[in-house]
Amino acid sequence: QGAHGNDRRDDSSGHSSHGDMNMPLQKFARKTIARHHRKLLKRGKGLDTAPAEARHEVRIVAKKTRYATEFFQSLFPSGQVRHYVDALSALQDELGWMNDAAVADGLLRELQEKQPERAASAGFARGYLLARTESGSRQLCKRWKRFTAMKPPSDK
């Protein structure tokens, strides 16, 4: 059918339009969370070597996945939801810290260029952030591995 007659087309946010409105809420919730989960797994491939921008994108998808799960949490067994949301939150926290460190590094680099008299101090701080980010990468890998071993909450 043409663009106007297709009830299953996706809008720009990745959500199906009209067709999903007729399915039971439990099924809609399960499909929504599963879609976010798949998107997160796809975006997170190569996370251990990903640049800051890619990690930030993964963080955004993790946040959306967590919000969707929390919104529908009453439809699923609480233990499933709690463990899944805990893993997402831990992943988000680590990704958030790494994003903050990347932004701080950029600001410190700018400070070194614009105020040479502060270059040594800014360099020291950048070195600390680099060391902390490298240890954070190991922690991120652990958190990612924990998350990827999980299945999204389901009523089945």
C-alpha positions as CSV (number, residue, x, y, z in Angstrom):
1,Q,0.0,0.0,0.0
2,G,1.0,3.6,-0.3
3,A,2.3,5.8,2.5
4,H,-1.2,6.7,3.6
5,G,-2.6,3.2,3.7
6,N,0.1,1.5,5.7
7,D,-0.8,1.2,9.4
8,R,2.6,-0.3,10.4
9,R,4.9,2.4,9.1
10,D,7.5,3.8,11.5
11,D,7.6,7.5,12.4
12,S,10.9,9.3,12.8
13,S,11.2,8.3,16.5
14,G,11.3,4.6,15.6
15,H,7.9,3.9,17.0
16,S,5.3,2.1,15.0
17,S,2.2,4.2,14.3
18,H,-1.4,3.1,14.3
19,G,-1.0,-0.7,14.2
20,D,0.5,-1.0,17.7
21,M,-2.4,0.9,19.2
22,N,-4.6,-2.1,18.9
23,M,-2.4,-4.6,20.7
24,P,-2.7,-5.5,24.4
25,L,-0.7,-3.2,26.7
26,Q,1.5,-6.0,28.0
27,K,2.5,-7.0,24.4
28,F,3.1,-3.4,23.5
29,A,5.3,-2.9,26.5
30,R,7.3,-6.1,25.9
31,K,7.8,-5.1,22.2
32,T,8.8,-1.5,23.1
33,I,11.4,-2.6,25.7
34,A,12.8,-5.3,23.4
35,R,13.2,-2.8,20.6
36,H,15.1,-0.4,22.9
37,H,17.2,-3.4,24.1
38,R,18.1,-4.4,20.6
39,K,19.0,-0.8,19.7
40,L,21.2,-0.6,22.7
41,L,23.0,-3.8,21.9
42,K,23.6,-2.6,18.3
43,R,24.9,0.8,19.4
44,G,27.1,-0.7,22.1
45,K,29.1,-3.0,19.7
46,G,32.7,-2.1,20.1
47,L,32.0,0.0,23.1
48,D,35.4,-0.8,24.7
49,T,37.2,1.1,21.9
50,A,34.5,3.5,20.9
51,P,35.3,7.3,20.8
52,A,33.6,9.6,23.2
53,E,30.8,10.6,20.8
54,A,29.8,7.0,20.2
55,R,29.8,6.3,24.0
56,H,27.6,9.3,24.5
57,E,25.1,7.9,21.9
58,V,25.1,4.6,23.8
59,R,24.4,6.5,27.0
60,I,21.4,8.2,25.4
61,V,20.0,4.9,24.2
62,A,20.6,3.3,27.6
63,K,18.7,6.2,29.2
64,K,15.7,5.7,26.8
65,T,15.8,2.0,27.5
66,R,15.8,2.5,31.2
67,Y,12.9,5.1,31.0
68,A,10.8,2.8,28.9
69,T,11.4,-0.1,31.3
70,E,10.6,2.0,34.4
71,F,7.4,3.3,32.7
72,F,6.1,-0.2,32.1
73,Q,7.6,-1.8,35.2
74,S,4.3,-2.6,36.9
75,L,3.5,-5.0,34.0
76,F,6.5,-7.3,34.7
77,P,7.9,-9.3,37.7
78,S,9.6,-6.8,40.0
79,G,12.8,-8.9,40.2
80,Q,13.3,-8.9,36.5
81,V,12.8,-5.2,36.3
82,R,15.0,-4.3,39.2
83,H,18.0,-6.3,38.0
84,Y,17.6,-5.0,34.4
85,V,17.2,-1.4,35.6
86,D,20.1,-1.7,38.0
87,A,22.4,-3.0,35.1
88,L,21.2,-0.1,32.9
89,S,21.8,2.5,35.7
90,A,25.3,1.2,36.3
91,L,26.0,1.3,32.6
92,Q,24.6,4.9,32.3
93,D,26.6,6.0,35.3
94,E,29.9,4.8,33.9
95,L,29.1,6.2,30.5
96,G,28.1,9.5,32.1
97,W,31.4,9.8,34.0
98,M,33.4,9.0,30.8
99,N,31.4,11.6,28.9
100,D,32.1,14.2,31.6
101,A,35.8,13.4,31.5
102,A,35.9,13.8,27.7
103,V,34.2,17.2,28.0
104,A,36.5,18.2,30.8
105,D,39.5,17.2,28.7
106,G,38.4,19.4,25.9
107,L,38.0,22.4,28.2
108,L,41.4,21.8,29.8
109,R,43.0,21.6,26.3
110,E,41.3,24.9,25.5
111,L,42.6,26.4,28.7
112,Q,46.2,25.2,27.9
113,E,46.0,27.0,24.5
114,K,44.4,30.2,25.7
115,Q,46.3,30.6,29.0
116,P,49.8,29.1,28.6
117,E,50.6,30.1,32.2
118,R,48.1,27.4,33.3
119,A,49.3,24.8,30.8
120,A,51.2,22.7,33.4
121,S,48.2,22.5,35.8
122,A,45.8,21.8,33.0
123,G,48.2,19.1,31.7
124,F,48.3,17.5,35.1
125,A,44.5,17.4,35.3
126,R,44.3,16.0,31.8
127,G,46.7,13.3,32.7
128,Y,44.7,12.4,35.8
129,L,41.5,12.2,33.7
130,L,43.2,10.0,31.1
131,A,44.4,7.6,33.8
132,R,40.9,7.5,35.4
133,T,39.2,7.1,32.0
134,E,41.5,4.1,31.2
135,S,40.5,2.4,34.5
136,G,36.9,3.4,33.8
137,S,37.1,1.6,30.4
138,R,37.7,-1.7,32.3
139,Q,34.8,-1.0,34.5
140,L,32.6,-0.1,31.5
141,C,33.5,-3.4,29.9
142,K,32.4,-5.2,33.0
143,R,29.1,-3.3,33.2
144,W,28.5,-3.8,29.5
145,K,29.2,-7.5,29.8
146,R,26.7,-7.8,32.7
147,F,24.1,-5.9,30.7
148,T,24.5,-7.9,27.5
149,A,24.0,-11.2,29.5
150,M,20.6,-10.0,30.6
151,K,17.3,-10.3,28.8
152,P,14.7,-7.5,29.0
153,P,11.8,-8.0,31.3
154,S,9.1,-10.2,29.9
155,D,5.8,-11.6,31.1
156,K,6.7,-14.9,29.4
